[in-house]
GROMACS .gro file of C-alpha atoms in nm:
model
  266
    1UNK     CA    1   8.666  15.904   9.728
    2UNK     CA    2   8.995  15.889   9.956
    3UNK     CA    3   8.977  15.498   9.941
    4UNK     CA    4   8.889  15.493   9.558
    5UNK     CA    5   9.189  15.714   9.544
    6UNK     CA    6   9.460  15.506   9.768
    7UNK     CA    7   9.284  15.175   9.544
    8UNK     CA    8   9.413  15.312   9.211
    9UNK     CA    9   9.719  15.463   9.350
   10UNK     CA   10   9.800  15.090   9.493
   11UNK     CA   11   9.690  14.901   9.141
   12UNK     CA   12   9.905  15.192   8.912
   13UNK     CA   13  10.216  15.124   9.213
   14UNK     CA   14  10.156  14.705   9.141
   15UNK     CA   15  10.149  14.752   8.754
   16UNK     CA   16  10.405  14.977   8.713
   17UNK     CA   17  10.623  14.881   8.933
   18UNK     CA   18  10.619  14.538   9.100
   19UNK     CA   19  10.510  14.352   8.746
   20UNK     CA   20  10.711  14.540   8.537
   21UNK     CA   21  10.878  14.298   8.334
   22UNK     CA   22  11.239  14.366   8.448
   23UNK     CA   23  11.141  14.353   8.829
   24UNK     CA   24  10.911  14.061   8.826
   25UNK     CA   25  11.170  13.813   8.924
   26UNK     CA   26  11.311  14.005   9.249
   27UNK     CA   27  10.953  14.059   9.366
   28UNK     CA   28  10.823  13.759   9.356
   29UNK     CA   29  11.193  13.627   9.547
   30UNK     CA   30  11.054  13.841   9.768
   31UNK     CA   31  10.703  13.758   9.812
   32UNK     CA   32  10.830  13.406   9.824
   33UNK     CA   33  11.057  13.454  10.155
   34UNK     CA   34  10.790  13.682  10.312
   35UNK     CA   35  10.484  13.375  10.242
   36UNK     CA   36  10.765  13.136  10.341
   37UNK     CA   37  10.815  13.344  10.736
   38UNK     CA   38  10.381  13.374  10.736
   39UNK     CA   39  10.345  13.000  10.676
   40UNK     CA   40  10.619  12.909  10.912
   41UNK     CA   41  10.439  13.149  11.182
   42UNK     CA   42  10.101  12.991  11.115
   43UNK     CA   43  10.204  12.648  11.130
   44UNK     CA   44  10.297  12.749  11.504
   45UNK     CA   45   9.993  12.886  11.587
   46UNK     CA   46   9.783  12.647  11.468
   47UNK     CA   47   9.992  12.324  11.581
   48UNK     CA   48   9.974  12.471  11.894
   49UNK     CA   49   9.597  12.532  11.916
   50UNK     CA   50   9.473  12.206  11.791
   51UNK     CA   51   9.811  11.976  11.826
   52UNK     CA   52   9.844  11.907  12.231
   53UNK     CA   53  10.150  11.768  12.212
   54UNK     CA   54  10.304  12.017  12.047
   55UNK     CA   55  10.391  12.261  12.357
   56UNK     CA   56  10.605  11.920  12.486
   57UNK     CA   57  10.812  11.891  12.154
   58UNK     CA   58  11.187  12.039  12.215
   59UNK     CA   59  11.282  12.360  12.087
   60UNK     CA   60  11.430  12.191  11.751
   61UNK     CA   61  11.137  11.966  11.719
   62UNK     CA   62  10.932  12.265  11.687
   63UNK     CA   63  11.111  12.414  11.491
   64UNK     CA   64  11.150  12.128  11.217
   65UNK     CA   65  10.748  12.089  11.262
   66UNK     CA   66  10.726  12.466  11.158
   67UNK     CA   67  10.956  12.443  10.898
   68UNK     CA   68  10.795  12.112  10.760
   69UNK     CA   69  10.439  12.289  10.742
   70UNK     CA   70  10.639  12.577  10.541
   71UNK     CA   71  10.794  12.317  10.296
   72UNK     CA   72  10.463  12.140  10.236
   73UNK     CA   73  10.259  12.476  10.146
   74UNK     CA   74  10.525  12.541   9.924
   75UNK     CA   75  10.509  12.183   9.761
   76UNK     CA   76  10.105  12.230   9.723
   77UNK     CA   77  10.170  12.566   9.555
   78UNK     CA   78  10.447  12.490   9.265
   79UNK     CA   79  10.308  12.146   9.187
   80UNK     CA   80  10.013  12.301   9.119
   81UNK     CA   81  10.144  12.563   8.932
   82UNK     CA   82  10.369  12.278   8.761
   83UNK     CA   83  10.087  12.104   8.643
   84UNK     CA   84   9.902  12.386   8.546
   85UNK     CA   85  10.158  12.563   8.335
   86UNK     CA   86  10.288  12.192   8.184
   87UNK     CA   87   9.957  12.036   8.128
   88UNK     CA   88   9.668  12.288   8.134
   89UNK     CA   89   9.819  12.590   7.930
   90UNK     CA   90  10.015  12.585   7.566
   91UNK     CA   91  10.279  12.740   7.669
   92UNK     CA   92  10.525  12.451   7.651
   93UNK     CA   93  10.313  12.269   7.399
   94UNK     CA   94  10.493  12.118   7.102
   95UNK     CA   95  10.204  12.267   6.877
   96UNK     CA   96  10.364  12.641   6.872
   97UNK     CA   97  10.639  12.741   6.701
   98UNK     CA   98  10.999  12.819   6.818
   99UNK     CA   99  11.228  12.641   7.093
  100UNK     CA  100  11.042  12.489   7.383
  101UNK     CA  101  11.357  12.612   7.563
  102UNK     CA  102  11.338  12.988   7.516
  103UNK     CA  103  10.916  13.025   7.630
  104UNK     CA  104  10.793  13.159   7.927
  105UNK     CA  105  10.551  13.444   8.044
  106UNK     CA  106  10.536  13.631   8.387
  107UNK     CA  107  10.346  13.385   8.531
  108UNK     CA  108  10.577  13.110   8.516
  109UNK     CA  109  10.906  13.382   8.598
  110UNK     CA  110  10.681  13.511   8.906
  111UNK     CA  111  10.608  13.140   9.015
  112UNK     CA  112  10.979  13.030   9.028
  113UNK     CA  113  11.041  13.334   9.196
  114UNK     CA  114  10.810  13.247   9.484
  115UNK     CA  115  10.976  12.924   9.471
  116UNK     CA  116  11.384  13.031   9.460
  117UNK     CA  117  11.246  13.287   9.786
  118UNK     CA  118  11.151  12.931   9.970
  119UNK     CA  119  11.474  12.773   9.875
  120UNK     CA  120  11.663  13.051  10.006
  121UNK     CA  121  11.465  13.062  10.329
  122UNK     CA  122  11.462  12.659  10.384
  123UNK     CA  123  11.833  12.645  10.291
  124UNK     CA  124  11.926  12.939  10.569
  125UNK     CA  125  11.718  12.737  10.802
  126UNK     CA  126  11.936  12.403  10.720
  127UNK     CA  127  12.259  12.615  10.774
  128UNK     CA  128  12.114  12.747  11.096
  129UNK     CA  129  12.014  12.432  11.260
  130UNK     CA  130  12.257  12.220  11.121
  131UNK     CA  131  12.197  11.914  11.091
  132UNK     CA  132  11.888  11.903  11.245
  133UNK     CA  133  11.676  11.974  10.926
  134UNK     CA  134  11.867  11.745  10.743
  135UNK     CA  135  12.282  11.708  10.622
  136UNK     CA  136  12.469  11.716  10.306
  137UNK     CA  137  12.252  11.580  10.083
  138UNK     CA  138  11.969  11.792  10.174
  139UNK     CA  139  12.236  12.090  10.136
  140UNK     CA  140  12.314  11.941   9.741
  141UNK     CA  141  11.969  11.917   9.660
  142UNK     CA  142  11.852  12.230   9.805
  143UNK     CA  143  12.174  12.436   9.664
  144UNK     CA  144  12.153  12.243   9.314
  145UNK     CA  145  11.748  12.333   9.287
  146UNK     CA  146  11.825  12.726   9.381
  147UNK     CA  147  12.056  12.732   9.129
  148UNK     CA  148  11.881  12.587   8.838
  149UNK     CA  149  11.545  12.772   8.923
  150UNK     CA  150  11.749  13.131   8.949
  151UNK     CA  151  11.900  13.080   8.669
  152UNK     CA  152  11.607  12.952   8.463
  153UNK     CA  153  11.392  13.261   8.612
  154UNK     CA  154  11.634  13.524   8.543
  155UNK     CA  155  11.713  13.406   8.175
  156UNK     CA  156  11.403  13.262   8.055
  157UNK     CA  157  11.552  12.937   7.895
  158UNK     CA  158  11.463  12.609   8.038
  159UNK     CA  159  11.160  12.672   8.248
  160UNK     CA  160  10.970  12.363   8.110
  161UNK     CA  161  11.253  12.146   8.259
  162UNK     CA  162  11.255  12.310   8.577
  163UNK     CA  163  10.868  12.273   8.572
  164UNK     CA  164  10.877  11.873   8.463
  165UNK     CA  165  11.123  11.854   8.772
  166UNK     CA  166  10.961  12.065   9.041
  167UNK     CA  167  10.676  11.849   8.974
  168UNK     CA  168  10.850  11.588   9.205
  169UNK     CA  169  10.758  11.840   9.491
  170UNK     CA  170  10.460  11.665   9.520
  171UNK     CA  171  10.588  11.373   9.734
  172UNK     CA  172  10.741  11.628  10.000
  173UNK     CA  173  10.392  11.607  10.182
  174UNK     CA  174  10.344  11.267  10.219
  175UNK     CA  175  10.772  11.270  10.369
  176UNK     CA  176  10.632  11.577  10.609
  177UNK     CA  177  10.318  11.374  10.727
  178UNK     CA  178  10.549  11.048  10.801
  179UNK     CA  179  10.748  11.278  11.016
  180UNK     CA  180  10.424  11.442  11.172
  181UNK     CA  181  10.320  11.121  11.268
  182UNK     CA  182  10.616  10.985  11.376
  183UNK     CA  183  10.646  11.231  11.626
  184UNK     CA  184  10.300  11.260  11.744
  185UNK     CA  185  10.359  10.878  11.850
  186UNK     CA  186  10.096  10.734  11.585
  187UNK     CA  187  10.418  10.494  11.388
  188UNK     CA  188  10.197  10.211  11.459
  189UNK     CA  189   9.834  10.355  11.310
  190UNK     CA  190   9.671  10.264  11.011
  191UNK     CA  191   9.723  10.635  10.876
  192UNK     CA  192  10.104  10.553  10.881
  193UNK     CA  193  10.106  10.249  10.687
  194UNK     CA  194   9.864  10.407  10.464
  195UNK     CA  195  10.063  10.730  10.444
  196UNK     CA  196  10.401  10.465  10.344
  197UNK     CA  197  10.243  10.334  10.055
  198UNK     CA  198  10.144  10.682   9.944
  199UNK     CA  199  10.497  10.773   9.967
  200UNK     CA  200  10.613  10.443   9.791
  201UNK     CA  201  10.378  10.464   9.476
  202UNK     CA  202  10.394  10.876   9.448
  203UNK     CA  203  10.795  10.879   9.454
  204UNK     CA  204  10.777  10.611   9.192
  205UNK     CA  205  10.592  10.829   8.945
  206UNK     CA  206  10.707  11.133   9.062
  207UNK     CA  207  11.075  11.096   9.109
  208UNK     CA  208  11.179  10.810   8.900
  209UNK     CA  209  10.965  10.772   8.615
  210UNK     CA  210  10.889  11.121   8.582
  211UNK     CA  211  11.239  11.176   8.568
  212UNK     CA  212  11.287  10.922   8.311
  213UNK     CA  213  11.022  11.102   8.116
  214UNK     CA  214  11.241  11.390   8.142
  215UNK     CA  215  11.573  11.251   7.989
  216UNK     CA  216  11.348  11.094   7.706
  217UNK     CA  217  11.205  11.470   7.609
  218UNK     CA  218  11.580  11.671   7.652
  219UNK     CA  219  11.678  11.350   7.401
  220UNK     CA  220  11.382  11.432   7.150
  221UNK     CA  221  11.445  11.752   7.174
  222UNK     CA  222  11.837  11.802   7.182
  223UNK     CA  223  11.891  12.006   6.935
  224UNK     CA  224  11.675  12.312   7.067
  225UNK     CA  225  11.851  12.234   7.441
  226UNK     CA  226  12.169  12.296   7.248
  227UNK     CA  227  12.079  12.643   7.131
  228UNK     CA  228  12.076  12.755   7.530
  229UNK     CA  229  12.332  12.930   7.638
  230UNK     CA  230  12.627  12.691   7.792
  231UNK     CA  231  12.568  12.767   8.154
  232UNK     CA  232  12.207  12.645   8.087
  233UNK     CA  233  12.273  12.376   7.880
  234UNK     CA  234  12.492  12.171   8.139
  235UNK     CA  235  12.220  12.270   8.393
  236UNK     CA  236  11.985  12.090   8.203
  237UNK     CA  237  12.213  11.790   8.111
  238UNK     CA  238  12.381  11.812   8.491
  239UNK     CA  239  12.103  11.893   8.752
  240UNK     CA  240  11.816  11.630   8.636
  241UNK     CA  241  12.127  11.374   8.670
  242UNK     CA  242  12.270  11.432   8.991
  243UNK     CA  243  11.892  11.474   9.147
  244UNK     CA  244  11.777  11.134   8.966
  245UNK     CA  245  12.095  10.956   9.113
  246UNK     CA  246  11.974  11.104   9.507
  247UNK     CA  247  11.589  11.001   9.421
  248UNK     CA  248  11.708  10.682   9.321
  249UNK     CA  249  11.926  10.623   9.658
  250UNK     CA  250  11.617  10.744   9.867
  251UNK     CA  251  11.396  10.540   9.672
  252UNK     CA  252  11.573  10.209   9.773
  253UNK     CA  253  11.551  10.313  10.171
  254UNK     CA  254  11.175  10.411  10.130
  255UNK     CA  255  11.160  10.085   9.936
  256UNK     CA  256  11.321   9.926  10.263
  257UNK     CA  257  11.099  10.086  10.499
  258UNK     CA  258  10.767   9.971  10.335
  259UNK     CA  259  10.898   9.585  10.337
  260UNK     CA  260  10.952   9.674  10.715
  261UNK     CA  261  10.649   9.785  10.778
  262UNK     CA  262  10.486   9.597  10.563
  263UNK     CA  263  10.682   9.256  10.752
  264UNK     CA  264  10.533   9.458  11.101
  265UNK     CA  265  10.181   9.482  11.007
  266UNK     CA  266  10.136   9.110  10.822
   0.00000   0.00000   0.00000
């Protein structure tokens, strides 16, 4: 009876508090920081049970290794949730009535929650180790991303765009396995030429044509983008921009990397 008790008490607390509508966007921040520090934690312990060379990496190699396992659940998670909410569901189908701009539910608020809490954690983490997790440009991105996704969660408007785009995440764990390898001293396998590719043909579609995609649907549908409010209309004209231009200049080094490799291996 006690436990039946404490049960309901817990489900009325979770329903009445922590998914009520106004509150759903600062708990899930929330949640998303607190998975963030578990999956940074686990990645430890498990790299260091079944990863032998992991006790020998420096301090900062470690903790980039931790912090890549963190960004690559994170990537699994909101790609999937991408896809799900962009493809699966009608939410942002073209079929129902009213702006495309102004629809979302408290599934796709609580997601980008989950996913502004990583971008907060991974960005203090840049600052902290600076620039061992990466320099400016990973600073742009990460600050330009936070921005569009609170924004986007908080108002409501935009949140297919900011789905299309965090679609892209899903090349960040073929980058984090390069680096994984890299380190572990397999450069010259089979699994890292393989893993190259991957990265080559996945950043295409993800990153540049996706994009383009992108561009071609705010075009088509211009005149609902306009109805946003102004801060969210430039974010939607400004942000896809500026991250096409950096997946474009990253795009011709991976580009360079798989000719090298490629030149290598033939």
């Amino acid at each position: 009876m006690a436990m039946t008790a404490y049960t309901n008490q817990a489900q009325a607390m979770m329903r009445d508090y922590l998914l009520a509508d106004p509150l759903v966007p600062y708990t899930s921040v929330l949640i998303g920081v607190i998975l963030c520090k578990m999956t940074y934690d686990l990645t430890r312990i498990l790299s260091s049970f079944y990863f032998k060379g992991y006790s020998s990496l420096t301090k900062i190699q470690r903790v980039e290794w931790n912090n890549r396992g963190m960004s690559s659940a994170h990537a699994i998670f909101i790609t999937a949730i991408s896809l799900y909410l962009v493809v699966t569901t009608d939410l942002f189908s073209d079929r129902l009535k009213g702006p495309i701009t102004f629809r979302s539910s408290i599934i796709s608020t609580s997601a980008l929650g989950v996913s502004v809490g990583y971008f907060i954690t991974d960005l203090a983490m840049i600052f902290w180790a600076y620039p061992s997790l990466g320099g400016m440009e990973y600073v742009l991105h990460h600050t330009l991303s936070l921005v569009a996704i609170a924004y986007t969660m908080l108002s409501g408007e935009g949140q297919f765009y900011t789905y299309m785009i965090l679609i892209s995440e899903t090349t960040t764990p073929e980058i984090n396995m390069r680096w994984f390898l890299d380190t572990a001293g397999l450069k010259k396998s089979s699994a890292y030429l393989v893993n190259g590719i991957m990265i080559f043909v996945v950043w295409l579609v993800a990153r540049i044509f996706l994009f383009l995609y992108v561009f071609y649907h705010i075009y088509l549908h211009y005149s609902q983008v306009m109805q946003m409010h102004l801060f969210g209309y430039y974010l939607v004209l400004t942000v896809p921009s500026v991250l096409f231009v950096m997946n474009a200049v990253w795009f011709s080094k991976i580009l360079k990397g798989v000719k090298k490799t490629l030149s290598k291996w033939s």
